[in-house]
């Protein structure tokens, strides 16, 4: 089922009514997978009231403590934002977001649509966990939609793309070879931690003055759709780099002699 592969992730929602409104918007459009990251109040009667009948979605909602947990197993993560952020990120229009999410889901990939807090949106760190950012082109003078309304707009775009793709043959990106599949969001996170460690060890990254280095590297790797095989090579290089920085290679060479 294509639409079941697309999850809606609400981060740090403060008003339970918005959770109910989002569940209703989802159910209207055929989406069913709701993940709540650290909601302020849930379960809640207000959420049930606003869901007006979409209670099955609330009951089935998965509640987790951190965004990383909500993204386990996701190949594509789309983060929504009401405004521009510091570092420009690859952007998708809502329509392209619907098409891309649907295409990936049709190929069996798990996709996440991530929405932020009512008052503060998503943090830069959370946005940098996303492959793309999606902005609903609202009036710049009043750009922020109600959370459930934003869910409604993107759920509608997903539905339109899904209806258009029904009955169409599935486009295979390439002939899959073992290990050729793109890595999941959580594997990318472990890679970034490893990369950061290596960059600190070789003295390229000063943890006291990190600037935007990791953000820029996240953007670079995020748009490369790294495969599992390639990820293993990169991780291998990092492991050897750290060993070299610690002088462990030197010792091994000597031992070999
Ligand atoms: N004051 C916050 C607004 C958050 S609105 C801010 O400036 O970021 C709550 C959430 O609704 C956002 O995090 C986003 O997920 C969604 N949202 C609201 N307006 C949006 C827009 N124009 N485009 C995309 N998402 C939007």
mmCIF file of C-alpha atoms and ligand atoms in Angstrom:
data_model
loop_
_atom_site.group_PDB
_atom_site.id
_atom_site.type_symbol
_atom_site.label_atom_id
_atom_site.label_comp_id
_atom_site.label_asym_id
_atom_site.label_seq_id
_atom_site.Cartn_x
_atom_site.Cartn_y
_atom_site.Cartn_z
ATOM 1 C CA UNK A 1 0.000 0.000 0.000
ATOM 2 C CA UNK A 2 1.567 3.250 -1.189
ATOM 3 C CA UNK A 3 -0.047 5.716 1.230
ATOM 4 C CA UNK A 4 0.826 3.513 4.223
ATOM 5 C CA UNK A 5 4.492 4.114 3.450
ATOM 6 C CA UNK A 6 4.087 7.837 4.058
ATOM 7 C CA UNK A 7 4.113 8.905 7.697
ATOM 8 C CA UNK A 8 3.221 12.287 9.135
ATOM 9 C CA UNK A 9 5.552 13.316 11.965
ATOM 10 C CA UNK A 10 4.451 16.111 14.318
ATOM 11 C CA UNK A 11 7.277 17.461 16.475
ATOM 12 C CA UNK A 12 6.631 18.987 19.909
ATOM 13 C CA UNK A 13 2.986 19.862 19.287
ATOM 14 C CA UNK A 14 1.608 22.007 22.115
ATOM 15 C CA UNK A 15 -2.098 22.071 21.267
ATOM 16 C CA UNK A 16 -3.749 18.627 21.291
ATOM 17 C CA UNK A 17 -6.511 20.097 19.101
ATOM 18 C CA UNK A 18 -3.964 20.395 16.309
ATOM 19 C CA UNK A 19 -3.070 16.719 16.653
ATOM 20 C CA UNK A 20 -6.764 15.885 16.205
ATOM 21 C CA UNK A 21 -7.046 18.284 13.261
ATOM 22 C CA UNK A 22 -3.980 16.734 11.632
ATOM 23 C CA UNK A 23 -5.414 13.217 12.109
ATOM 24 C CA UNK A 24 -8.653 14.294 10.426
ATOM 25 C CA UNK A 25 -6.775 15.917 7.532
ATOM 26 C CA UNK A 26 -4.748 12.739 7.090
ATOM 27 C CA UNK A 27 -7.727 10.410 7.135
ATOM 28 C CA UNK A 28 -9.590 12.565 4.598
ATOM 29 C CA UNK A 29 -6.649 12.116 2.236
ATOM 30 C CA UNK A 30 -6.067 8.415 2.914
ATOM 31 C CA UNK A 31 -2.945 8.747 5.068
ATOM 32 C CA UNK A 32 -2.862 6.684 8.246
ATOM 33 C CA UNK A 33 0.592 6.676 9.827
ATOM 34 C CA UNK A 34 0.951 9.365 12.505
ATOM 35 C CA UNK A 35 4.057 9.743 14.670
ATOM 36 C CA UNK A 36 4.143 12.238 17.554
ATOM 37 C CA UNK A 37 7.516 13.394 18.824
ATOM 38 C CA UNK A 38 7.303 14.539 22.444
ATOM 39 C CA UNK A 39 3.776 16.012 22.309
ATOM 40 C CA UNK A 40 2.881 18.305 25.227
ATOM 41 C CA UNK A 41 -0.488 16.655 25.830
ATOM 42 C CA UNK A 42 -1.469 13.272 24.408
ATOM 43 C CA UNK A 43 -3.772 11.321 24.576
ATOM 44 C CA UNK A 44 -6.328 14.084 24.929
ATOM 45 C CA UNK A 45 -10.094 14.584 24.688
ATOM 46 C CA UNK A 46 -9.548 17.729 22.686
ATOM 47 C CA UNK A 47 -7.581 15.771 20.103
ATOM 48 C CA UNK A 48 -10.400 13.215 19.857
ATOM 49 C CA UNK A 49 -12.995 16.001 19.485
ATOM 50 C CA UNK A 50 -11.034 17.738 16.695
ATOM 51 C CA UNK A 51 -10.368 14.437 14.921
ATOM 52 C CA UNK A 52 -14.143 14.049 14.516
ATOM 53 C CA UNK A 53 -14.101 10.394 13.547
ATOM 54 C CA UNK A 54 -10.410 9.922 12.742
ATOM 55 C CA UNK A 55 -9.887 8.410 16.195
ATOM 56 C CA UNK A 56 -8.359 5.248 14.703
ATOM 57 C CA UNK A 57 -5.438 7.378 13.535
ATOM 58 C CA UNK A 58 -4.992 8.857 17.021
ATOM 59 C CA UNK A 59 -5.202 5.410 18.609
ATOM 60 C CA UNK A 60 -2.647 4.036 16.198
ATOM 61 C CA UNK A 61 -0.303 7.026 16.614
ATOM 62 C CA UNK A 62 3.212 6.176 17.682
ATOM 63 C CA UNK A 63 4.617 8.445 20.399
ATOM 64 C CA UNK A 64 8.415 8.825 20.551
ATOM 65 C CA UNK A 65 10.863 11.006 22.452
ATOM 66 C CA UNK A 66 13.060 12.342 19.660
ATOM 67 C CA UNK A 67 12.853 13.054 15.946
ATOM 68 C CA UNK A 68 15.578 10.503 15.219
ATOM 69 C CA UNK A 69 13.306 7.716 16.512
ATOM 70 C CA UNK A 70 10.461 8.892 14.302
ATOM 71 C CA UNK A 71 12.688 8.635 11.231
ATOM 72 C CA UNK A 72 14.003 5.101 11.726
ATOM 73 C CA UNK A 73 13.757 3.210 8.439
ATOM 74 C CA UNK A 74 12.908 6.311 6.353
ATOM 75 C CA UNK A 75 14.594 6.710 3.004
ATOM 76 C CA UNK A 76 13.148 10.148 2.317
ATOM 77 C CA UNK A 77 12.553 12.867 4.910
ATOM 78 C CA UNK A 78 10.712 16.046 3.938
ATOM 79 C CA UNK A 79 10.709 18.865 6.494
ATOM 80 C CA UNK A 80 8.231 21.724 6.365
ATOM 81 C CA UNK A 81 9.089 25.281 7.219
ATOM 82 C CA UNK A 82 7.123 28.505 7.307
ATOM 83 C CA UNK A 83 10.206 30.656 6.725
ATOM 84 C CA UNK A 84 13.713 30.736 5.315
ATOM 85 C CA UNK A 85 16.511 29.355 7.419
ATOM 86 C CA UNK A 86 20.142 30.248 7.803
ATOM 87 C CA UNK A 87 21.617 27.737 5.393
ATOM 88 C CA UNK A 88 19.667 27.330 2.158
ATOM 89 C CA UNK A 89 18.580 23.719 1.719
ATOM 90 C CA UNK A 90 17.243 21.821 -1.315
ATOM 91 C CA UNK A 91 13.612 22.924 -1.558
ATOM 92 C CA UNK A 92 10.501 21.308 -2.985
ATOM 93 C CA UNK A 93 7.215 23.005 -3.820
ATOM 94 C CA UNK A 94 4.218 21.289 -2.166
ATOM 95 C CA UNK A 95 3.256 19.788 -5.541
ATOM 96 C CA UNK A 96 6.730 18.331 -6.139
ATOM 97 C CA UNK A 97 6.696 17.143 -2.533
ATOM 98 C CA UNK A 98 3.511 15.158 -3.209
ATOM 99 C CA UNK A 99 4.939 13.633 -6.393
ATOM 100 C CA UNK A 100 8.338 12.781 -4.868
ATOM 101 C CA UNK A 101 6.821 11.307 -1.701
ATOM 102 C CA UNK A 102 4.407 9.237 -3.752
ATOM 103 C CA UNK A 103 7.056 7.999 -6.209
ATOM 104 C CA UNK A 104 9.326 6.843 -3.393
ATOM 105 C CA UNK A 105 6.444 5.253 -1.494
ATOM 106 C CA UNK A 106 5.384 3.394 -4.642
ATOM 107 C CA UNK A 107 8.835 1.866 -4.785
ATOM 108 C CA UNK A 108 8.402 0.604 -1.251
ATOM 109 C CA UNK A 109 10.442 3.301 0.543
ATOM 110 C CA UNK A 110 9.312 4.749 3.857
ATOM 111 C CA UNK A 111 8.771 8.511 3.611
ATOM 112 C CA UNK A 112 8.339 11.059 6.423
ATOM 113 C CA UNK A 113 6.613 14.440 6.232
ATOM 114 C CA UNK A 114 7.825 16.389 9.268
ATOM 115 C CA UNK A 115 5.943 19.314 10.850
ATOM 116 C CA UNK A 116 7.146 21.637 13.591
ATOM 117 C CA UNK A 117 5.935 23.305 16.775
ATOM 118 C CA UNK A 118 3.137 25.854 16.658
ATOM 119 C CA UNK A 119 5.277 28.614 18.151
ATOM 120 C CA UNK A 120 8.751 27.863 16.936
ATOM 121 C CA UNK A 121 8.549 25.439 13.996
ATOM 122 C CA UNK A 122 11.409 22.944 13.615
ATOM 123 C CA UNK A 123 14.869 23.734 14.986
ATOM 124 C CA UNK A 124 17.739 24.134 12.535
ATOM 125 C CA UNK A 125 19.123 20.836 13.788
ATOM 126 C CA UNK A 126 15.825 19.082 13.052
ATOM 127 C CA UNK A 127 15.582 20.701 9.625
ATOM 128 C CA UNK A 128 19.072 19.482 8.830
ATOM 129 C CA UNK A 129 17.895 15.908 9.312
ATOM 130 C CA UNK A 130 15.655 16.349 6.291
ATOM 131 C CA UNK A 131 16.621 15.660 2.676
ATOM 132 C CA UNK A 132 14.400 18.466 1.418
ATOM 133 C CA UNK A 133 12.499 21.390 2.837
ATOM 134 C CA UNK A 134 8.978 22.177 1.746
ATOM 135 C CA UNK A 135 7.471 25.633 1.969
ATOM 136 C CA UNK A 136 3.804 26.284 1.229
ATOM 137 C CA UNK A 137 3.996 29.499 -0.800
ATOM 138 C CA UNK A 138 1.817 31.578 1.502
ATOM 139 C CA UNK A 139 1.779 35.388 1.612
ATOM 140 C CA UNK A 140 5.233 36.374 2.945
ATOM 141 C CA UNK A 141 3.582 39.031 5.115
ATOM 142 C CA UNK A 142 1.614 36.282 6.931
ATOM 143 C CA UNK A 143 3.365 33.080 6.023
ATOM 144 C CA UNK A 144 2.655 30.724 8.894
ATOM 145 C CA UNK A 145 -0.317 28.356 8.521
ATOM 146 C CA UNK A 146 -2.046 26.608 11.377
ATOM 147 C CA UNK A 147 -0.273 23.263 11.909
ATOM 148 C CA UNK A 148 -3.284 21.088 10.977
ATOM 149 C CA UNK A 149 -3.911 23.304 7.929
ATOM 150 C CA UNK A 150 -0.306 22.769 6.783
ATOM 151 C CA UNK A 151 -0.773 18.997 7.202
ATOM 152 C CA UNK A 152 -3.968 19.287 5.144
ATOM 153 C CA UNK A 153 -2.224 21.055 2.250
ATOM 154 C CA UNK A 154 0.581 18.499 1.976
ATOM 155 C CA UNK A 155 -1.708 15.507 2.544
ATOM 156 C CA UNK A 156 -3.844 16.829 -0.322
ATOM 157 C CA UNK A 157 -0.812 17.109 -2.600
ATOM 158 C CA UNK A 158 0.193 13.555 -1.728
ATOM 159 C CA UNK A 159 -3.327 12.377 -2.557
ATOM 160 C CA UNK A 160 -3.363 14.217 -5.894
ATOM 161 C CA UNK A 161 -0.026 12.652 -6.840
ATOM 162 C CA UNK A 162 -1.244 9.236 -5.709
ATOM 163 C CA UNK A 163 -4.490 9.484 -7.710
ATOM 164 C CA UNK A 164 -2.507 10.544 -10.791
ATOM 165 C CA UNK A 165 -0.089 7.641 -10.372
ATOM 166 C CA UNK A 166 -2.749 4.947 -9.882
ATOM 167 C CA UNK A 167 -2.584 2.433 -12.694
ATOM 168 C CA UNK A 168 0.725 3.854 -13.973
ATOM 169 C CA UNK A 169 3.686 1.487 -14.162
ATOM 170 C CA UNK A 170 6.210 1.934 -11.350
ATOM 171 C CA UNK A 171 9.354 3.684 -12.605
ATOM 172 C CA UNK A 172 12.391 1.812 -11.362
ATOM 173 C CA UNK A 173 15.207 4.254 -10.656
ATOM 174 C CA UNK A 174 17.836 1.722 -11.680
ATOM 175 C CA UNK A 175 18.383 -2.001 -11.734
ATOM 176 C CA UNK A 176 18.991 -2.715 -8.077
ATOM 177 C CA UNK A 177 22.180 -4.504 -7.207
ATOM 178 C CA UNK A 178 22.777 -5.918 -3.732
ATOM 179 C CA UNK A 179 23.726 -2.953 -1.493
ATOM 180 C CA UNK A 180 22.615 -0.454 -4.123
ATOM 181 C CA UNK A 181 19.610 0.759 -2.141
ATOM 182 C CA UNK A 182 19.856 4.243 -0.583
ATOM 183 C CA UNK A 183 20.630 4.324 3.126
ATOM 184 C CA UNK A 184 18.005 5.215 5.709
ATOM 185 C CA UNK A 185 17.865 8.496 7.626
ATOM 186 C CA UNK A 186 19.051 6.856 10.872
ATOM 187 C CA UNK A 187 22.098 5.299 9.150
ATOM 188 C CA UNK A 188 22.972 8.729 7.771
ATOM 189 C CA UNK A 189 22.801 10.100 11.327
ATOM 190 C CA UNK A 190 25.344 7.535 12.586
ATOM 191 C CA UNK A 191 27.532 8.403 9.606
ATOM 192 C CA UNK A 192 27.405 12.128 10.487
ATOM 193 C CA UNK A 193 28.451 11.340 14.057
ATOM 194 C CA UNK A 194 31.347 9.246 12.770
ATOM 195 C CA UNK A 195 32.335 11.957 10.267
ATOM 196 C CA UNK A 196 32.260 14.645 12.954
ATOM 197 C CA UNK A 197 34.430 12.516 15.217
ATOM 198 C CA UNK A 198 36.970 11.966 12.427
ATOM 199 C CA UNK A 199 37.038 15.668 11.516
ATOM 200 C CA UNK A 200 37.697 16.568 15.149
ATOM 201 C CA UNK A 201 40.437 13.921 15.465
ATOM 202 C CA UNK A 202 42.305 15.159 12.398
ATOM 203 C CA UNK A 203 41.947 18.776 13.576
ATOM 204 C CA UNK A 204 39.764 19.903 10.674
ATOM 205 C CA UNK A 205 36.787 20.689 12.902
ATOM 206 C CA UNK A 206 37.233 22.716 16.057
ATOM 207 C CA UNK A 207 34.411 21.628 18.404
ATOM 208 C CA UNK A 208 34.574 25.046 20.077
ATOM 209 C CA UNK A 209 34.125 26.854 16.758
ATOM 210 C CA UNK A 210 32.216 24.406 14.544
ATOM 211 C CA UNK A 211 30.704 27.169 12.345
ATOM 212 C CA UNK A 212 28.416 25.605 9.726
ATOM 213 C CA UNK A 213 30.730 22.800 8.658
ATOM 214 C CA UNK A 214 28.521 19.882 9.713
ATOM 215 C CA UNK A 215 25.400 21.551 8.309
ATOM 216 C CA UNK A 216 27.082 22.009 4.962
ATOM 217 C CA UNK A 217 28.330 18.417 4.933
ATOM 218 C CA UNK A 218 24.843 17.193 5.826
ATOM 219 C CA UNK A 219 23.487 19.118 2.875
ATOM 220 C CA UNK A 220 26.133 17.639 0.585
ATOM 221 C CA UNK A 221 25.624 13.994 1.602
ATOM 222 C CA UNK A 222 21.868 14.487 1.952
ATOM 223 C CA UNK A 223 21.504 15.296 -1.726
ATOM 224 C CA UNK A 224 23.735 12.470 -2.950
ATOM 225 C CA UNK A 225 21.371 9.592 -2.093
ATOM 226 C CA UNK A 226 24.313 7.526 -0.847
ATOM 227 C CA UNK A 227 23.828 3.776 -1.259
ATOM 228 C CA UNK A 228 24.517 1.245 1.480
ATOM 229 C CA UNK A 229 27.615 0.015 -0.347
ATOM 230 C CA UNK A 230 28.975 3.549 -0.688
ATOM 231 C CA UNK A 231 28.160 4.234 2.952
ATOM 232 C CA UNK A 232 30.250 1.216 3.979
ATOM 233 C CA UNK A 233 33.185 2.601 1.974
ATOM 234 C CA UNK A 234 32.813 6.040 3.590
ATOM 235 C CA UNK A 235 32.587 4.508 7.067
ATOM 236 C CA UNK A 236 35.678 2.409 6.332
ATOM 237 C CA UNK A 237 37.602 5.522 5.274
ATOM 238 C CA UNK A 238 36.572 7.298 8.497
ATOM 239 C CA UNK A 239 37.640 4.366 10.660
ATOM 240 C CA UNK A 240 41.067 4.280 8.978
ATOM 241 C CA UNK A 241 41.364 8.084 9.138
ATOM 242 C CA UNK A 242 40.777 8.033 12.889
ATOM 243 C CA UNK A 243 43.320 5.238 13.303
ATOM 244 C CA UNK A 244 45.857 7.182 11.230
ATOM 245 C CA UNK A 245 45.249 10.330 13.282
ATOM 246 C CA UNK A 246 45.899 8.341 16.456
ATOM 247 C CA UNK A 247 49.099 6.903 14.993
ATOM 248 C CA UNK A 248 47.706 3.394 15.078
ATOM 249 C CA UNK A 249 48.668 2.652 11.485
ATOM 250 C CA UNK A 250 52.221 3.495 12.224
ATOM 251 C CA UNK A 251 52.263 0.961 15.023
ATOM 252 C CA UNK A 252 50.680 -1.681 12.817
ATOM 253 C CA UNK A 253 53.204 -1.119 10.005
ATOM 254 C CA UNK A 254 56.008 -1.497 12.470
ATOM 255 C CA UNK A 255 54.435 -4.642 13.818
ATOM 256 C CA UNK A 256 54.156 -5.992 10.261
ATOM 257 C CA UNK A 257 57.871 -5.530 9.638
HETATM 258 N N1 LIG B 1 6.412 30.420 14.173
HETATM 259 C C1 LIG B 1 6.720 29.218 13.514
HETATM 260 C C2 LIG B 1 5.513 28.748 12.785
HETATM 261 C C3 LIG B 1 5.268 27.370 12.959
HETATM 262 S S1 LIG B 1 3.753 26.884 12.256
HETATM 263 C C4 LIG B 1 7.861 29.409 12.527
HETATM 264 O O1 LIG B 1 8.116 30.536 12.178
HETATM 265 O O2 LIG B 1 8.504 28.461 12.093
HETATM 266 C C5 LIG B 1 3.762 25.182 12.683
HETATM 267 C C6 LIG B 1 4.181 24.260 11.590
HETATM 268 O O3 LIG B 1 3.243 24.288 10.523
HETATM 269 C C7 LIG B 1 5.520 24.563 10.960
HETATM 270 O O4 LIG B 1 6.605 24.092 11.710
HETATM 271 C C8 LIG B 1 5.370 23.802 9.648
HETATM 272 O O5 LIG B 1 5.541 22.432 9.891
HETATM 273 C C9 LIG B 1 3.919 24.059 9.301
HETATM 274 N N2 LIG B 1 3.759 25.260 8.460
HETATM 275 C C10 LIG B 1 3.127 26.400 8.767
HETATM 276 N N3 LIG B 1 3.172 27.266 7.726
HETATM 277 C C11 LIG B 1 3.854 26.656 6.745
HETATM 278 C C12 LIG B 1 4.245 27.016 5.413
HETATM 279 N N4 LIG B 1 3.934 28.191 4.882
HETATM 280 N N5 LIG B 1 4.917 26.112 4.682
HETATM 281 C C13 LIG B 1 5.245 24.911 5.193
HETATM 282 N N6 LIG B 1 4.914 24.520 6.433
HETATM 283 C C14 LIG B 1 4.224 25.361 7.197
#
